[in-house]
Coordinates of C-alpha atoms in Angstrom, one line a residue:
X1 CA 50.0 37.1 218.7
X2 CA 52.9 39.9 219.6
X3 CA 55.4 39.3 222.2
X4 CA 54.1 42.3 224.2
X5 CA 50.4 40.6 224.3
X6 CA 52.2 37.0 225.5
X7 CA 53.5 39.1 228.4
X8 CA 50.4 40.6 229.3
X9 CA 48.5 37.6 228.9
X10 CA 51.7 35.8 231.7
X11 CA 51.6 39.0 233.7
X12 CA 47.0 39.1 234.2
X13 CA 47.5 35.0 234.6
X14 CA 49.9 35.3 238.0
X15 CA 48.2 38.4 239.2
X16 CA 44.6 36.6 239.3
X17 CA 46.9 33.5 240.7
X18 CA 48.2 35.5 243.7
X19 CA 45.3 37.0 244.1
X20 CA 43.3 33.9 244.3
X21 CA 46.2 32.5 246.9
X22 CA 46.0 35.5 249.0
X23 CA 42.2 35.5 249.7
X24 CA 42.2 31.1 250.1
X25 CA 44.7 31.7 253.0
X26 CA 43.1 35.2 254.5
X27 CA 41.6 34.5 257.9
X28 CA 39.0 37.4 259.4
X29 CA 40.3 38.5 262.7
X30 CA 38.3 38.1 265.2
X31 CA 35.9 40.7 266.5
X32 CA 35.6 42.3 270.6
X33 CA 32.0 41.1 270.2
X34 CA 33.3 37.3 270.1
X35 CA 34.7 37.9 273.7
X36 CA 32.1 40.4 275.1
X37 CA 29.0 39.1 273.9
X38 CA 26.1 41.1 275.9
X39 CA 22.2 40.5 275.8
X40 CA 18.9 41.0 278.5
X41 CA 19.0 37.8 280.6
X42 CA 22.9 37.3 280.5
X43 CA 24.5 36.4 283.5
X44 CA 28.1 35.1 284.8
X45 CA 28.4 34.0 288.3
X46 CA 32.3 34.5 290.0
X47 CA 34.1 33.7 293.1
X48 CA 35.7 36.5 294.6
X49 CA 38.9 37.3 296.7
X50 CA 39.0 41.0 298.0
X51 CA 41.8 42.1 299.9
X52 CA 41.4 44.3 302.4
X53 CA 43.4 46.3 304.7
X54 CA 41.8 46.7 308.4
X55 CA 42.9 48.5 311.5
X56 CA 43.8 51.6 309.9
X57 CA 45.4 49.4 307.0
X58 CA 48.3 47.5 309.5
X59 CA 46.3 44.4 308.7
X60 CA 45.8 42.4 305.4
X61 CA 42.3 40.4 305.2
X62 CA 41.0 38.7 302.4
X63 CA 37.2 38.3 301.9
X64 CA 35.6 35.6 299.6
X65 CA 32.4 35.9 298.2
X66 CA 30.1 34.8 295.2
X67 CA 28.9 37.6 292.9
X68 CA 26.4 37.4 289.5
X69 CA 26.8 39.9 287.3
X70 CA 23.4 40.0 285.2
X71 CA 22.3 42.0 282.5
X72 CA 18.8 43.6 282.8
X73 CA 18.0 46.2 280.7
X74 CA 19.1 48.9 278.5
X75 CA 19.6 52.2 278.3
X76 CA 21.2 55.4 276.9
X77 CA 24.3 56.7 278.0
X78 CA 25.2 60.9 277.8
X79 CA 26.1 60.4 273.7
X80 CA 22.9 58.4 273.5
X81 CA 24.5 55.3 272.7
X82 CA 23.0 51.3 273.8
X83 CA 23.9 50.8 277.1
X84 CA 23.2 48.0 279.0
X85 CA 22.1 47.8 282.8
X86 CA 24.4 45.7 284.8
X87 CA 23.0 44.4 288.4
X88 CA 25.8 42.8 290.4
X89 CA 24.2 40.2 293.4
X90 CA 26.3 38.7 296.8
X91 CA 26.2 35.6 298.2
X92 CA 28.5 33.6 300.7
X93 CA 31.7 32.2 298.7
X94 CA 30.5 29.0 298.9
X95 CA 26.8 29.5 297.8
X96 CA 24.7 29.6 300.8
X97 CA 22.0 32.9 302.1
X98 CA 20.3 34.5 299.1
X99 CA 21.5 36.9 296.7
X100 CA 22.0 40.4 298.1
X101 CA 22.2 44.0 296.2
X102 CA 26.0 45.1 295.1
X103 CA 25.1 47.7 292.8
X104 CA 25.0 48.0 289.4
X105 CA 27.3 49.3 286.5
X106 CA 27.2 49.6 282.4
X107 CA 28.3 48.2 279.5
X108 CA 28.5 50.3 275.8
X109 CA 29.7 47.7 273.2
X110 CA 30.5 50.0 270.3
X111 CA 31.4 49.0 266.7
X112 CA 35.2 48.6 267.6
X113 CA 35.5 48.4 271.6
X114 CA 33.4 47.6 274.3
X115 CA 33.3 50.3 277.5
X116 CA 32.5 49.9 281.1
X117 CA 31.4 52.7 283.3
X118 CA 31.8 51.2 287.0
X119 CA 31.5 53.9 290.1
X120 CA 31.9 56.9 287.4
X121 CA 35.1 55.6 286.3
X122 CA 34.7 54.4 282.2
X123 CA 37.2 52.0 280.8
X124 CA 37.3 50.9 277.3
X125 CA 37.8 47.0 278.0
X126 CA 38.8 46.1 274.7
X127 CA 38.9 47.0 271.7
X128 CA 39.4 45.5 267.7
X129 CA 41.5 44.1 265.7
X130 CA 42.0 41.2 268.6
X131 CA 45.6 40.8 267.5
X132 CA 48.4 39.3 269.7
X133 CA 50.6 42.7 270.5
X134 CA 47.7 45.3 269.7
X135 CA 47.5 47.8 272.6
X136 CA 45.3 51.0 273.5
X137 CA 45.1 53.0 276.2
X138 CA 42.1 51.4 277.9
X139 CA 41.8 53.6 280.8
X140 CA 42.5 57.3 279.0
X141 CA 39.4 58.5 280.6
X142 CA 40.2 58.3 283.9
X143 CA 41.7 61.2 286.0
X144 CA 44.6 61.2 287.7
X145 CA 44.9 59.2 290.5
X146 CA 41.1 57.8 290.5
X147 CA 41.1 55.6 294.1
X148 CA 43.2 58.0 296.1
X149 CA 40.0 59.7 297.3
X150 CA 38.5 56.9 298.5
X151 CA 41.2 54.7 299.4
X152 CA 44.2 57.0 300.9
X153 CA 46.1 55.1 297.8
X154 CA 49.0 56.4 295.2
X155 CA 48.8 53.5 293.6
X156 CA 47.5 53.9 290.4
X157 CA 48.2 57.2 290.1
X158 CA 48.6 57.6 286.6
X159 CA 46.6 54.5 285.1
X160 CA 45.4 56.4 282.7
X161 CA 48.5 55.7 280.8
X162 CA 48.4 52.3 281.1
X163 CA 48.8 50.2 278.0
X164 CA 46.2 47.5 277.7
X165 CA 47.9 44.6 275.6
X166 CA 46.6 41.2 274.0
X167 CA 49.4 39.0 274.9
X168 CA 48.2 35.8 274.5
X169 CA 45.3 33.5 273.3
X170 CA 44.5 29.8 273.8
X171 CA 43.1 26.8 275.5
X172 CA 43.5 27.4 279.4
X173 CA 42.5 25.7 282.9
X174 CA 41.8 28.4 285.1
X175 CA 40.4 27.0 288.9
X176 CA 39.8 23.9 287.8
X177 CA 37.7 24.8 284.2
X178 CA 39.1 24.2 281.1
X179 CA 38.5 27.1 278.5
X180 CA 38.8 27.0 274.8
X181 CA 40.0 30.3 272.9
X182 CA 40.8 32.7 275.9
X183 CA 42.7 35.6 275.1
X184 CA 44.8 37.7 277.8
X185 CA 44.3 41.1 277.8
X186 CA 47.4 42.8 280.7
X187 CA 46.7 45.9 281.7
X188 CA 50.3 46.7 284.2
X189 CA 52.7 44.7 285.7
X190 CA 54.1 46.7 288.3
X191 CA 55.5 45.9 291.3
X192 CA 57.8 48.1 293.6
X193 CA 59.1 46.6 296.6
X194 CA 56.7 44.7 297.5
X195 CA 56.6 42.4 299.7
X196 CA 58.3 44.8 301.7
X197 CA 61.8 43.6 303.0
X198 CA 61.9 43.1 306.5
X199 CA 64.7 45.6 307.3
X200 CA 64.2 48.7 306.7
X201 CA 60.8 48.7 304.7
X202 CA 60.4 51.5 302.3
X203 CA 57.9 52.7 300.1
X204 CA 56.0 50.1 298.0
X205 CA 53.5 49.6 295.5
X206 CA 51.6 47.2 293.6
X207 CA 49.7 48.2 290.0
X208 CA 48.9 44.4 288.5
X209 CA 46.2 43.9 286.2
X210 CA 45.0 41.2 283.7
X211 CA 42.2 40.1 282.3
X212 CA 41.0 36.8 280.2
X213 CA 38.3 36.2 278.0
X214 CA 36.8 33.3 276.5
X215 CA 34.8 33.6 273.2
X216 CA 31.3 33.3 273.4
X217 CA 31.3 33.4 277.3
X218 CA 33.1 37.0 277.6
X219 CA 35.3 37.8 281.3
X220 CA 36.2 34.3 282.9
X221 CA 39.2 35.7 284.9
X222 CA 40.4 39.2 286.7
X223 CA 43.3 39.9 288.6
X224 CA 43.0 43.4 290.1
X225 CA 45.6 44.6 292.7
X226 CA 46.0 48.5 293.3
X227 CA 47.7 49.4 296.8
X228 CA 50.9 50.8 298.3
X229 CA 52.5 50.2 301.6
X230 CA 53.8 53.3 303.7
X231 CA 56.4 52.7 306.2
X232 CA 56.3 53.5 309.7
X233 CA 56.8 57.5 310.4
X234 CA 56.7 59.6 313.6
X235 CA 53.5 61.1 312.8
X236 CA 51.4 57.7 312.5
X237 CA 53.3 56.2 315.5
X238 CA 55.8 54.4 313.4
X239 CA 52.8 52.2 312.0
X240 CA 53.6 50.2 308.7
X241 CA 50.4 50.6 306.8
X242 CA 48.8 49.3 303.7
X243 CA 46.2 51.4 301.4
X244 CA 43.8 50.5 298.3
X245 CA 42.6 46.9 297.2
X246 CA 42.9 44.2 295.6
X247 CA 40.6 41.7 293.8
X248 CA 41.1 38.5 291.8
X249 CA 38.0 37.3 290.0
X250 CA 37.3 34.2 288.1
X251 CA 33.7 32.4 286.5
X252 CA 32.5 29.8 288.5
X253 CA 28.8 29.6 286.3
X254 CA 27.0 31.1 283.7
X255 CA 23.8 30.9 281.1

């Protein structure tokens, strides 16, 4: 045998070698449908803090509930793509009266993302490869400004730039429950001067939001804050006021 075939003979041995290595040590990512699993009959119960502001917003309450999120049918959506029906159901935070209506909402899990249409507004929730340090634009199809109709707020005024991030995964105790492989999906982490100082109070806002999801089980935490806080000025009476809402969210049951 030649030289020349003695090398080839080395050089097709280490290829199929490092090959071989390379495909023993690959590990499939894993997939949005791990962490967003949807199906008729599905349901996740949570305990809820809303924050509210009363009196013409100089007053911060918070209002706890219980709501189940349950999936009960399907249907089409506008590009005629499987969407399912999601009821939502309230209850007293600590599980007394009977379930009431709270509307529904819809869920499109797609090959590579899963989206949400709540109140008009769709957000693409997450979305593959489930990598720590991917990001997307989760909320790209929302218009500018989205709750300042509704809620006299400039807060979150241009979320639809927001970078949704995975930044972590992991075991975690959240409330009490320990969860195995959660991921952390953070959606903004902005806070302007807020609380607001007690001298001279300017303008403030608050744009925080994070999400964490358990495989198998799908959203088992939410932190939701979007308001601002307006100083006093001569034309509301010098009033301090607050505007928007805020909700933090975590599972408390499911099937």
């Amino acid at each position: 045998m030649s030289k020349l075939s003695d090398l080839l003979l080395l050089f097709t041995a280490l290829l199929l070698f490092s090959c071989g290595e390379k495909k023993a040590d690959f590990t499939p990512a894993s997939q949005v449908k791990d962490y967003f699993p949807v199906q008729i009959g599905k349901s996740i119960t949570y305990r809820i803090d809303s924050t509210v502001f009363v009196k013409s917003g100089s007053q911060i309450e918070v209002h706890q509930y219980q709501v189940k999120h349950s999936i009960v049918d399907t249907t089409r959506d506008n590009q005629q793509r499987l969407t399912y029906i999601v009821q939502r159901s309230i209850r007293n935070a600590d599980g007394s009266g009977g379930w009431s209506n709270n509307g529904r909402y819809y869920i499109t899990p797609l090959e590579n993302s899963v989206e949400v249409v709540e109140d008009n507004l769709r957000v693409v929730k997450i979305a593959n490869p489930v990598l720590t340090g991917r990001s997307w634009k989760g909320n790209a199809f929302l218009p500018i400004g989205p709750y300042e109709t509704a809620f006299g707020t400039q807060a979150g005024k241009e979320m639809n730039a927001w970078e949704f991030t995975f930044k972590s995964q992991g075991n975690e105790s959240i409330e009490g429950q320990q969860y195995s492989d959660v991921w952390t999906i953070e959606q903004s982490n902005r806070i302007m001067n807020l609380p607001p100082p007690v001298s001279n109070p300017g303008y403030g806002s608050m744009e925080v939001s994070s999400e964490k999801y358990s495989r198998g089980i799908g959203l088992v935490y939410r932190n939701y804050q979007i308001y601002d806080f307006q100083p006093g000025y001569g034309d509301n009476g010098y009033q301090p006021t607050y505007a928007g809402f805020g909700i933090t969210m975590w599972m408390i049951d499911h099937n």
